[in-house]
XYZ file of C-alpha atoms in Angstrom:
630
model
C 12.993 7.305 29.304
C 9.798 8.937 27.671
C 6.727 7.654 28.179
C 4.772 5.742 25.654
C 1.487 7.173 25.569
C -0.186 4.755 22.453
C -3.161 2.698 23.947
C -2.940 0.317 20.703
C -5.440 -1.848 22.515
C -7.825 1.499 22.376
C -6.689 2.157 18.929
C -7.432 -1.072 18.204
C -10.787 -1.376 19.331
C -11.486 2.058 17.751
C -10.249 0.900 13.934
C -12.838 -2.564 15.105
C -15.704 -0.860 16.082
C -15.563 1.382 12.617
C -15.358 -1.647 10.317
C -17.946 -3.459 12.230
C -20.415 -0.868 11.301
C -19.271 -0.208 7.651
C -19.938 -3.680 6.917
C -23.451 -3.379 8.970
C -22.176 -5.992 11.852
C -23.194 -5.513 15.395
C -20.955 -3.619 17.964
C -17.471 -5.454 18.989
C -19.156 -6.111 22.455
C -22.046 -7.821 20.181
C -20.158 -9.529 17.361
C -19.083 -12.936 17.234
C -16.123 -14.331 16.906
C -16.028 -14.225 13.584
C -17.084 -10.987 13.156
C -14.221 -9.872 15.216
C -11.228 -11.525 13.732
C -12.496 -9.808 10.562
C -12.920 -6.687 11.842
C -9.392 -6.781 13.054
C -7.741 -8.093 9.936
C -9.737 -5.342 7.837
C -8.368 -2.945 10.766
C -4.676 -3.880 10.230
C -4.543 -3.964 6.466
C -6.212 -1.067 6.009
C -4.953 1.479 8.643
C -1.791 -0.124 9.257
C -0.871 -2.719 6.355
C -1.495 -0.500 3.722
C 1.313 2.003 4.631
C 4.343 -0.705 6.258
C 3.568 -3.109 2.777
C 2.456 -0.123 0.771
C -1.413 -2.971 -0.197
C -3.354 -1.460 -2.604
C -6.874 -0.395 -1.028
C -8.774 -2.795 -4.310
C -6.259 -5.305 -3.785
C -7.569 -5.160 -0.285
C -11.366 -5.802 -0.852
C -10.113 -8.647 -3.164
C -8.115 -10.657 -0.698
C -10.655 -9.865 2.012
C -12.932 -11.923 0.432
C -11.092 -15.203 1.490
C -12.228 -15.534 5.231
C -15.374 -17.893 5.614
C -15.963 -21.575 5.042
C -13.709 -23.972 3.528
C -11.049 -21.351 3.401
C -8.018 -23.327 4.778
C -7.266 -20.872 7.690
C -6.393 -18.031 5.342
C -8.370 -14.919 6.026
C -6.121 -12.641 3.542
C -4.364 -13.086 0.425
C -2.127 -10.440 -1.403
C 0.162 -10.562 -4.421
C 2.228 -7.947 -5.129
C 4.440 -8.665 -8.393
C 5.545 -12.458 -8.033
C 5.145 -12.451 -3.472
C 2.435 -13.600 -2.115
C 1.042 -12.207 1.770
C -0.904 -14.625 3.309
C -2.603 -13.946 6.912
C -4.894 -15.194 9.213
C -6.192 -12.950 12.310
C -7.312 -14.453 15.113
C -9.174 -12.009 17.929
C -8.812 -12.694 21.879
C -11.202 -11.332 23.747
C -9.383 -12.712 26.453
C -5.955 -14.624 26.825
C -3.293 -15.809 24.627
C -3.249 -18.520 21.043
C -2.998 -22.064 21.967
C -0.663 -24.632 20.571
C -3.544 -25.831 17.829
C -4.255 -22.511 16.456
C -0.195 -21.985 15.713
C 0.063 -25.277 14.231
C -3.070 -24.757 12.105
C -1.044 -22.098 11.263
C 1.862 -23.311 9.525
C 0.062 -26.229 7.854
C -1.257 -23.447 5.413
C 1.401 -23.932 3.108
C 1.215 -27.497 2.521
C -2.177 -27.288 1.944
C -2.249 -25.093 -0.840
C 0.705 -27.305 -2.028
C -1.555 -30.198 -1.772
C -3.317 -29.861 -5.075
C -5.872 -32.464 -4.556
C -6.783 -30.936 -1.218
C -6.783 -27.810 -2.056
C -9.267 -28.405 -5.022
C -11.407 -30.604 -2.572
C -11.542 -28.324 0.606
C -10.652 -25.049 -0.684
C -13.764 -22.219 -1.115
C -14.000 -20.982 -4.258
C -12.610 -17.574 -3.567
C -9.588 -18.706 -2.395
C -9.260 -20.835 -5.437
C -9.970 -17.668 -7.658
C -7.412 -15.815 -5.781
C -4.522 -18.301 -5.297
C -5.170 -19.378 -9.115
C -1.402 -18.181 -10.104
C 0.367 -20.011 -6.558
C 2.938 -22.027 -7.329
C 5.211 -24.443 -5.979
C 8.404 -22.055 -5.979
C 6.403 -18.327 -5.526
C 7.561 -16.151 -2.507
C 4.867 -15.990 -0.218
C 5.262 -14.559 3.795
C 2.654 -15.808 6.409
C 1.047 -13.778 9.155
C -0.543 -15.055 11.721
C -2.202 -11.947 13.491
C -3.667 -11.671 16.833
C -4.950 -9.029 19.003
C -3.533 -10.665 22.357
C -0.178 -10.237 24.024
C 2.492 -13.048 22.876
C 3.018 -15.240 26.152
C 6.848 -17.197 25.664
C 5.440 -20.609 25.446
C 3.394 -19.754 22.449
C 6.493 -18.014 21.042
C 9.067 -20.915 21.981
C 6.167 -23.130 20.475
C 5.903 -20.435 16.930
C 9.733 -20.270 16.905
C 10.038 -23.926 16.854
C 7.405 -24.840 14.361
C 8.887 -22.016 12.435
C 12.418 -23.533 12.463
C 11.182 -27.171 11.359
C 9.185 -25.288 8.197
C 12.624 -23.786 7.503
C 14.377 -27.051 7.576
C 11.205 -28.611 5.429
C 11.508 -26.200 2.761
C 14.548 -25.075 2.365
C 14.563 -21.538 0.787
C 14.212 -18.254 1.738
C 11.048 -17.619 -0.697
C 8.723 -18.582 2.306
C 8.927 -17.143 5.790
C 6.272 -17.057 8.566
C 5.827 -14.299 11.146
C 3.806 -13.641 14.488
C 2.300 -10.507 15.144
C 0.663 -10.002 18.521
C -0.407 -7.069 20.546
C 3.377 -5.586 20.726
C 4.239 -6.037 17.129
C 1.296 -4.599 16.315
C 1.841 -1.280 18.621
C 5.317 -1.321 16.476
C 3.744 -1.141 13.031
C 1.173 1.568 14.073
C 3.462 3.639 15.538
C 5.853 3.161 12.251
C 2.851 3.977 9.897
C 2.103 7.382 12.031
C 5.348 8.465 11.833
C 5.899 8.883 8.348
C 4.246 11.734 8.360
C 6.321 13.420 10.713
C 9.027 16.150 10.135
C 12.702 15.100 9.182
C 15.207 15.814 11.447
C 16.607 19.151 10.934
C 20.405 17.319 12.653
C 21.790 14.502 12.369
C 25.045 13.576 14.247
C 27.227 10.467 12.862
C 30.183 9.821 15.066
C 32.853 8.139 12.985
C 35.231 5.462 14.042
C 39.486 5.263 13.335
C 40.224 2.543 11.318
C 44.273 1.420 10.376
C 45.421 2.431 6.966
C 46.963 -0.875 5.994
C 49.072 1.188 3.732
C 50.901 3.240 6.202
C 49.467 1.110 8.906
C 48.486 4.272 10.785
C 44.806 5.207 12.350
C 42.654 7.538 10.094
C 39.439 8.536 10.508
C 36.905 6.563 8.761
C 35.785 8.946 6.099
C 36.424 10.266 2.345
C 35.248 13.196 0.693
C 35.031 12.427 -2.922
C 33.915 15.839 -3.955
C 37.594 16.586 -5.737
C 38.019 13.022 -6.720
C 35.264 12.899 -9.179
C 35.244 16.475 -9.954
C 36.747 19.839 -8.454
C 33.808 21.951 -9.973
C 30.841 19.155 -8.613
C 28.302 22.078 -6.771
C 26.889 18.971 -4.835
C 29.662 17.908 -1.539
C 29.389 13.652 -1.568
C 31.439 11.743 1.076
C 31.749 8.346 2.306
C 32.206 6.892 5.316
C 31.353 3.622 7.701
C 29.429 4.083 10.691
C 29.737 1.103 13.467
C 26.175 -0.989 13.595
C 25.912 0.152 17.245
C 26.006 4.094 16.250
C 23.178 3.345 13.279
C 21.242 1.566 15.807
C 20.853 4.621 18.379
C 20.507 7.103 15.537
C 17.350 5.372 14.672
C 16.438 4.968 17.841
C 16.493 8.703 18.501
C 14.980 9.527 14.582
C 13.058 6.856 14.044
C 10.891 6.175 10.784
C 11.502 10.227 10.356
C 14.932 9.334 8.727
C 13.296 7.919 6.013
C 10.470 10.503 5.094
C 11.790 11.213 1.412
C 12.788 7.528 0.782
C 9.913 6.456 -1.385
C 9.327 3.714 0.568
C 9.407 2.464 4.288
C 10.231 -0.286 6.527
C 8.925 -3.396 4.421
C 8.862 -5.268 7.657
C 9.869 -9.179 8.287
C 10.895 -9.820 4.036
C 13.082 -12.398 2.758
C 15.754 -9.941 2.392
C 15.565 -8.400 5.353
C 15.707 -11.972 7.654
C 19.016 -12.035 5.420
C 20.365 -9.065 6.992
C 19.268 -10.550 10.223
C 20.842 -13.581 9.751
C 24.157 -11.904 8.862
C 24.406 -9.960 12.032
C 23.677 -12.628 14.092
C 25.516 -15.495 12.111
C 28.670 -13.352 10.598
C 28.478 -9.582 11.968
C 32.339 -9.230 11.065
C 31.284 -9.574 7.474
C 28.399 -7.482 7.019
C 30.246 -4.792 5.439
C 30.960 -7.808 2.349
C 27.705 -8.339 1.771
C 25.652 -5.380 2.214
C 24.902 -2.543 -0.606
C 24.821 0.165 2.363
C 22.858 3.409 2.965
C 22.699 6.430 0.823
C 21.606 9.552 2.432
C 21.114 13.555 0.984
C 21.174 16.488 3.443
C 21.089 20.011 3.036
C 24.353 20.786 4.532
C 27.333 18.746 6.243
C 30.450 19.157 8.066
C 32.790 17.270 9.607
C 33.665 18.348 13.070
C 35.603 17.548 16.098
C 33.805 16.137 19.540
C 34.507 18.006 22.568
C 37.958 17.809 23.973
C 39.399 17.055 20.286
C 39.633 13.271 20.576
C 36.627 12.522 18.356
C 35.304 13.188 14.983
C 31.585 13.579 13.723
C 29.745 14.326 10.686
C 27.093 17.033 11.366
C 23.955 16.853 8.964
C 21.103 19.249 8.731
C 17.595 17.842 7.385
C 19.424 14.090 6.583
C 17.311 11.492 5.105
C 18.306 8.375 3.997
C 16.599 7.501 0.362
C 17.857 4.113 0.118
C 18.919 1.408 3.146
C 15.418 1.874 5.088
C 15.682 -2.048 5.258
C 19.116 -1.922 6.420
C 18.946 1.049 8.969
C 15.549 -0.553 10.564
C 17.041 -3.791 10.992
C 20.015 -2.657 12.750
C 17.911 -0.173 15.032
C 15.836 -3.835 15.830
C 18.507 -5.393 16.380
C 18.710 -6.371 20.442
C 22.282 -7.976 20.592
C 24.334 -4.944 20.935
C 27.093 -7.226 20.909
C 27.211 -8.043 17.754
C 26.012 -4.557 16.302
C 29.299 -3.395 17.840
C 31.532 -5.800 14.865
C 29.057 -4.463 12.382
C 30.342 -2.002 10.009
C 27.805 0.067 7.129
C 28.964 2.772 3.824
C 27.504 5.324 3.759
C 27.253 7.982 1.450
C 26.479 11.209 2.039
C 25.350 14.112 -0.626
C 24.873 17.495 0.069
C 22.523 19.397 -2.604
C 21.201 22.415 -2.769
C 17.790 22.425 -0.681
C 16.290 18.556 0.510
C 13.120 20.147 1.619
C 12.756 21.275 -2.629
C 13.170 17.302 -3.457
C 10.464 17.688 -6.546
C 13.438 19.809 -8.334
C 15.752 17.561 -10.656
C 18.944 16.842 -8.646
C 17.152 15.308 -5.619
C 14.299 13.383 -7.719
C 16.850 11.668 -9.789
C 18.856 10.661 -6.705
C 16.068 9.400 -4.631
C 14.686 7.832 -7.883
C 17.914 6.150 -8.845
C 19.090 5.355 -5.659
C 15.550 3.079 -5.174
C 15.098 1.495 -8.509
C 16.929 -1.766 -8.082
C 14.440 -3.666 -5.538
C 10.419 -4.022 -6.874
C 7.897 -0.828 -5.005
C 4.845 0.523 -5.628
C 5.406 2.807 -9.070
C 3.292 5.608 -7.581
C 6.093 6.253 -4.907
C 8.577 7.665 -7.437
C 5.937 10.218 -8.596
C 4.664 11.609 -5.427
C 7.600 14.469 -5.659
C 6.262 16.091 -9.206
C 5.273 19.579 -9.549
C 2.168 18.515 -10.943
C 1.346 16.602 -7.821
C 2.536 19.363 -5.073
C -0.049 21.505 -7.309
C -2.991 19.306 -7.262
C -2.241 18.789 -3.662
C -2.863 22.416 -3.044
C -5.616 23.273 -5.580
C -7.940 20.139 -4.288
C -7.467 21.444 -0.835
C -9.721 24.681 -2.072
C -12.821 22.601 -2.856
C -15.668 20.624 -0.563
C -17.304 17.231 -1.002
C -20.934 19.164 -0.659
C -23.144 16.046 -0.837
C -24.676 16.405 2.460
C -24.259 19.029 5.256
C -21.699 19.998 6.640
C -19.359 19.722 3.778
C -15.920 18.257 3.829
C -12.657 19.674 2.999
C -11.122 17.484 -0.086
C -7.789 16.389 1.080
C -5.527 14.914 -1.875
C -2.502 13.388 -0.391
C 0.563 12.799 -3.227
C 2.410 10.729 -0.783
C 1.049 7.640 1.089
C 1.107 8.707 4.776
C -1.341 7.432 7.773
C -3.927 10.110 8.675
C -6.437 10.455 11.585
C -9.662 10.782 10.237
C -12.119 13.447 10.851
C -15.569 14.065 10.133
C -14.873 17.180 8.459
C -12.730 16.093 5.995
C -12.603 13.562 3.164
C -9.226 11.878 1.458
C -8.124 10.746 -1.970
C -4.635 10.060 -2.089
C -2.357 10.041 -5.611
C -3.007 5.918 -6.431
C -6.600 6.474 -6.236
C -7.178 10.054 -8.102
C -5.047 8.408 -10.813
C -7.241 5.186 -10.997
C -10.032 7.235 -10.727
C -9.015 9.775 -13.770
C -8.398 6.580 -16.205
C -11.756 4.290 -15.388
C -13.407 7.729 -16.349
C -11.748 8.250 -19.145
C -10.167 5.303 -20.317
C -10.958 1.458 -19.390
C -10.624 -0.231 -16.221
C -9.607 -3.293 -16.532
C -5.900 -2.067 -16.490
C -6.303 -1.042 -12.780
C -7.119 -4.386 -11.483
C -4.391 -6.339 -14.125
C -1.085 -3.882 -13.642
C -1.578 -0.301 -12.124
C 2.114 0.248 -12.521
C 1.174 1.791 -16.142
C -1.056 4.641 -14.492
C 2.824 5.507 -12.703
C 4.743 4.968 -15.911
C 5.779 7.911 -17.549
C 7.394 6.190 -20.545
C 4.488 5.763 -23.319
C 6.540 3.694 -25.536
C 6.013 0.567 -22.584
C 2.244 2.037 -22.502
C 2.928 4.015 -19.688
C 0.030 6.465 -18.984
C 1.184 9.148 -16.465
C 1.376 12.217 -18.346
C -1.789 10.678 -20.430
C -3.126 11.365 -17.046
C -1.830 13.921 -15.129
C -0.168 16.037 -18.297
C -1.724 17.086 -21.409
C -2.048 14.523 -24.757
C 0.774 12.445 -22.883
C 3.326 15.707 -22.451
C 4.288 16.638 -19.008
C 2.904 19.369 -17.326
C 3.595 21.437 -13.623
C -0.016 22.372 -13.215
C -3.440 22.424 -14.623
C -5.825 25.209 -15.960
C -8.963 25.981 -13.466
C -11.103 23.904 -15.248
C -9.350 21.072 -15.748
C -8.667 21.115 -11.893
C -12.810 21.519 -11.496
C -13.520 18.609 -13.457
C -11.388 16.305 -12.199
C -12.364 17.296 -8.777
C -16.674 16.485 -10.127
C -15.069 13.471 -11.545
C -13.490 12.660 -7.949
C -16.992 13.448 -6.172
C -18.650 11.416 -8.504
C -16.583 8.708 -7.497
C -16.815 9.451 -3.843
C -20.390 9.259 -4.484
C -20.690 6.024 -6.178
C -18.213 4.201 -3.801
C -20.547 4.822 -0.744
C -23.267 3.437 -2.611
C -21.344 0.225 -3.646
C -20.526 -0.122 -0.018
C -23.848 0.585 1.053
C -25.412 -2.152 -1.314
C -22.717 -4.597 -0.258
C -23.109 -3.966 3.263
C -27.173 -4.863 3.140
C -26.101 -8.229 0.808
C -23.775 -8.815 3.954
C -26.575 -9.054 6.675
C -28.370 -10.854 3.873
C -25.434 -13.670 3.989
C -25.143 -12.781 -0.009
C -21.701 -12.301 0.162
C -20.691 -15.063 -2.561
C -23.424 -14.164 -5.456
C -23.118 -12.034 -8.484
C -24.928 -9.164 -6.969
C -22.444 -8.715 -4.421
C -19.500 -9.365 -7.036
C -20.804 -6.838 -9.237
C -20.492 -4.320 -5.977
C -16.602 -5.083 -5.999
C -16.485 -3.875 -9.951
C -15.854 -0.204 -8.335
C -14.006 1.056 -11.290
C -16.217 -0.646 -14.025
C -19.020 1.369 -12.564
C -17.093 4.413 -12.650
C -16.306 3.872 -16.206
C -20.087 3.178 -17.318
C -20.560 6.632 -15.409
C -17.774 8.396 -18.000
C -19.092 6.464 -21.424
C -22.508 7.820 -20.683
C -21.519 11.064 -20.041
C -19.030 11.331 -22.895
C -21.311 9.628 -25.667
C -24.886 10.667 -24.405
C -24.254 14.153 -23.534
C -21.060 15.322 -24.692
C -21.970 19.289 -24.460
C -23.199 18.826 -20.914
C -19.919 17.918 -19.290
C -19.316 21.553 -18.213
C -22.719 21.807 -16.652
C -22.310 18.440 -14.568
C -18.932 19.360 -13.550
C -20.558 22.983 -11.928
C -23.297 20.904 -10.569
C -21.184 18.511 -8.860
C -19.186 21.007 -7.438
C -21.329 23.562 -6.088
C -23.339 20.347 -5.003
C -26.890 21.559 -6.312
C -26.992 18.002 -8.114
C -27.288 16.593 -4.652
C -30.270 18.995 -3.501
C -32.752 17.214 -5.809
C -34.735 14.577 -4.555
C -33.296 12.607 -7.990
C -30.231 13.022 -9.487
C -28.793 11.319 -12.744
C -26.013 9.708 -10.683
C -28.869 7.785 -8.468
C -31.275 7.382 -11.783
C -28.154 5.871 -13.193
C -27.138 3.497 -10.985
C -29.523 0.645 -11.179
C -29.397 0.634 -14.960
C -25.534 0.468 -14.666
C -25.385 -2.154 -11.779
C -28.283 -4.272 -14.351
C -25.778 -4.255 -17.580
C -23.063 -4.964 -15.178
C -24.263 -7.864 -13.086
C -25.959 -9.298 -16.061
C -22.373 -9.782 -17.649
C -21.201 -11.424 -14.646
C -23.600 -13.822 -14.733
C -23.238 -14.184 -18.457
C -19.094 -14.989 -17.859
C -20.397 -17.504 -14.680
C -22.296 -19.628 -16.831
C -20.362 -19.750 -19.407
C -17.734 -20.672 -16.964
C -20.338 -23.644 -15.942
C -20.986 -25.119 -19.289
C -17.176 -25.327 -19.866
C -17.280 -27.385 -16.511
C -19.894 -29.533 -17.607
C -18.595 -30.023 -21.077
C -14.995 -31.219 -19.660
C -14.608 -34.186 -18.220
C -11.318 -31.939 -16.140
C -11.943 -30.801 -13.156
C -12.894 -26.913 -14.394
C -11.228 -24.091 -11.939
C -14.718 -22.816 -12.260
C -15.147 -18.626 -12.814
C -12.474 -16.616 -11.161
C -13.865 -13.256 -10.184
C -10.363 -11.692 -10.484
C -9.151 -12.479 -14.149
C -12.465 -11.835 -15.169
C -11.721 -7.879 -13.735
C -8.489 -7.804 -15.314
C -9.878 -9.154 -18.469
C -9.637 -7.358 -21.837
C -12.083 -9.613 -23.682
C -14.259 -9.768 -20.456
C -14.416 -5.904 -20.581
C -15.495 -5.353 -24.338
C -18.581 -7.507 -23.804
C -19.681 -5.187 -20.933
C -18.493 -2.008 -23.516
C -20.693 -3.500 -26.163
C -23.973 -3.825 -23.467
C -23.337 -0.605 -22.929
C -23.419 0.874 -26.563
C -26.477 0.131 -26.516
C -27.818 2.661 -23.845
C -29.874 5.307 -24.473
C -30.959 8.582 -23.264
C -34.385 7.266 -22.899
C -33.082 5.032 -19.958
C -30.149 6.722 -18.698
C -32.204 10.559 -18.190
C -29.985 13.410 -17.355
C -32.244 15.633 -15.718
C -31.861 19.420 -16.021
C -34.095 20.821 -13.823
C -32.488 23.922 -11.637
């Protein structure tokens, strides 16, 4: 057996210790409790979260802003679509939960259920947050800990878990314990998604009777002349014992699933169905599941040594849909019961996986994924346009301060390690940042999925973005490639600054006021950056771009992005605090009880967003300088 050489308890502490000084707290070894459970909630969704349930990184910063006071034990809050991810992180500097902190635990729910508590106890954040919960949405619970999982806690968090179940009866809400080990798990699944595909792939098939003839035959059809003799692309089926897909992802791992355009989604509601299957009615699995699709660039079936077997060889195989199924079967401990489990599979051989941006393989994966709700971004990360950007950002340096760092622009979600050297902007971001600057913002926060959409009849604005006046294109001229890479720095820029600010109103214990609000309205300030620009000094957009490149706006002792930014964050937190009283006269002016101003809808808020537009309209050059000194 190989030895597992990931210290997640080092790793850990490493991912702690980094937060705990963005946010200007003292070392772990100094930090309170607190402080610590933070640190390693911020830790998880961000290095480790954001890659196993795909979180977006402003959807992050929203939902971190639950943990303090009055905020019912929930630390986190997510929604993607309709589901709702709720955790709380609890840090042990030494030994295990107790029984109180797992039964806090599960009294969440029926808290936030409890409208008349909820309004009564809950901080206002959470109320801003958890405005849209209702009775029936999905939600999964996390309680996270840093602390190795002793079996009394777990008998105790399996018990609890099993009376909720009874309680509520329906699989829309499901609670889950993550501890030191589960934790290792989801690391190590996050790293290796970014490792090669296997270049084989053995499938050992199985002889089933042929009720027909009632004669053995092995398990497998090649429908390649069925459908049609001159098909270029080999496609077979076949089913493949649980107990043989359980040790071929136990010898490929998360690797299997490198081109599926998403991952391992991790305790779901539909994958504790395919749980519950195998351990209720394994016999029957094969009735109720879809099964696995898979593409490789060459198969064959062979015979095993000594003739008496049969196998399907597979070079570079990847399975683009059934990453749910596959990782709950190579979970699975009972091998038992994997052994009456039976999975279809189909297998396609095209012409070259490792080209999967070319039209046969992108349609497949695409097709083969769109039934269940993902992040949109996934199904573009295999463009041309993408692979080209990917290259041609790779060419140019973040030269704010010496040394300079590499640009990395990363198409595909993936984890990365860090270095000082380099600086990242993956595909979700680049996009977001292309639009505030261009377009609005307000879209990014209410329903990103349009930035992915490449249909502009449902307002999709992909190609409006990465193509030309909404047509598609495979790559970009030179200096529409330099501009968007200013544009990129700009926002680089900006975004430490916001951080910065935030991090001095957070030793300041400002986190709740407008001023520290205004420091989460990234994008808005990003926009405000591009209207200036575009209407103030339309014929200098070439010279900024050159500046911000070759970084000799940065070598000033003043430059218009720092001149800028206090009269931006002025028109922007004065609008804030324009919408929150507002929001306080319709309080006092209502005998209801008023849900007071929500931070979040007034983000996503069209209406909210043309009173800033109009503040802004009325800028001048006299207050926003551009200076052109050399």
């Amino acid at each position: 057996m190989s030895k597992d050489f990931v210290d997640i308890q080092k790793i850990i502490r490493q991912g702690m210790e980094s937060y705990l000084q963005e946010r200007g707290f003292p070392s772990l070894e100094n930090a309170n409790k607190k402080q610590r459970a933070k640190a390693l909630l911020e830790y998880y969704t961000k290095d480790i979260g954001a890659y196993l349930y795909q979180f977006d990184e402003d959807q992050i910063d929203e939902g971190l802003r639950c943990d303090g006071s009055s905020d019912l034990n929930i630390d986190f809050v997510y929604k993607h679509e309709d589901t709702f991810y709720i955790i709380q992180s609890k840090y042990k500097k030494s030994g295990c939960l107790d029984r109180d902190e797992v039964s806090g635990f599960f009294k969440i729910h029926s808290r936030i259920l409890d409208k008349e508590f909820f309004e009564m106890n809950a901080n206002d954040t959470v109320k801003d947050i958890l405005s849209n919960f209702k009775k029936n949405s999905p939600v999964h619970y996390i309680l996270l800990t840093n602390c190795q999982i002793t079996d009394t806690i777990r008998s105790q968090f399996n018990k609890e878990l099993q009376d909720e179940q009874k309680h509520y009866k329906t699989p829309q809400i499901s609670w889950e314990l993550k501890g030191l080990t589960e934790i290792k798990q989801d690391y190590k699944t996050a790293l290796s998604s970014d490792e090669p595909i296997p270049e084989k792939v053995v499938i050992p098939l199985e002889r089933i009777t042929n009720h027909f003839t009632d004669k053995k035959e092995w398990s497998y059809l090649d429908l390649t002349n069925i459908l049609d003799e001159d098909l270029p692309y080999q496609t077979i089926l076949c089913t493949v014992k649980g107990i043989v897909l359980k040790e071929l992802y136990k010898q490929h791992k998360e690797r299997l699933f490198n081109y599926n355009i998403r991952g391992y989604l991790g305790q779901n509601v539909i994958n504790k169905r395919i749980i519950n299957t195998i351990e209720e009615d394994p016999k029957s699995f094969y009735l109720y599941n879809n099964g696995i699709s898979a593409i490789c660039s060459n198969l064959s079936p062979e015979e095993t040594s000594g003739g008496h077997g049969l196998q399907i060889i597979c070079d570079n195989f990847q399975i683009i849909n059934g990453a749910q199924t596959t990782s709950c079967i190579g979970k699975f401990r009972d091998d038992a019961k994997l052994r009456d489990v039976r999975v279809l599979l189909k297998i396609t051989k095209s012409a070259d996986i490792k080209k999967e941006s070319k039209s046969l393989n992108r349609k497949i994966i695409t097709n083969n994924n769109s039934q269940t709700v993902i992040k949109a971004s996934d199904f573009r990360s295999n463009d041309e346009i993408q692979i080209f950007l990917e290259k041609k950002f790779s060419t140019y340096h973040y030269k704010v301060t010496p040394p300079f760092k590499r640009i990395i622009y990363m198409p595909k979600r993936k984890k990365i390690s860090k270095r000082s050297d380099e600086v990242f902007i993956n595909m979700e971001t680049l996009a977001k940042i292309i639009f505030a600057f261009h377009y609005v913002p307000y879209p990014i926060y209410a329903n990103s999925n349009i930035l992915f959409d490449t249909d502009s009849s449902t307002n999709g604005k992909y190609w409006d973005i990465f193509g030309e006046n909404g047509e598609e294109l495979c790559f970009w001229p030179e200096e529409k490639v330099k501009e968007a890479v200013a544009i990129s720095i700009i926002w680089l820029y900006v975004s430490e600054k916001l951080k910065t600010k935030a991090k001095e109103l957070t030793l300041q214990k400002k986190e709740g006021t407008i001023d520290y609000l205004a420091c989460l309205a990234k994008w808005h300030y990003l926009w405000a950056y591009g209207d200036l620009i575009k209407r103030l000094y339309p014929d200098k957009m070439t010279w900024i771009v050159n500046r911000v490149v070759d970084g000799k706006l940065f070598s000033k002792e003043n430059n218009f992005i720092d001149i800028w930014f206090e009269g931006i964050t002025e028109k922007i937190t004065d609008v804030l605090d324009s919408a929150y009283q507002d929001s306080k006269d319709e309080e006092d002016s209502n005998e209801a009880v008023s849900k007071g101003f929500q931070f979040k809808n007034w983000l996503r808020n069209q209406k909210a967003f043309d009173k800033l537009r109009s503040k802004f309209k009325r800028a001048s050059t006299t207050t926003f300088t551009l200076d052109k000194a050399e």
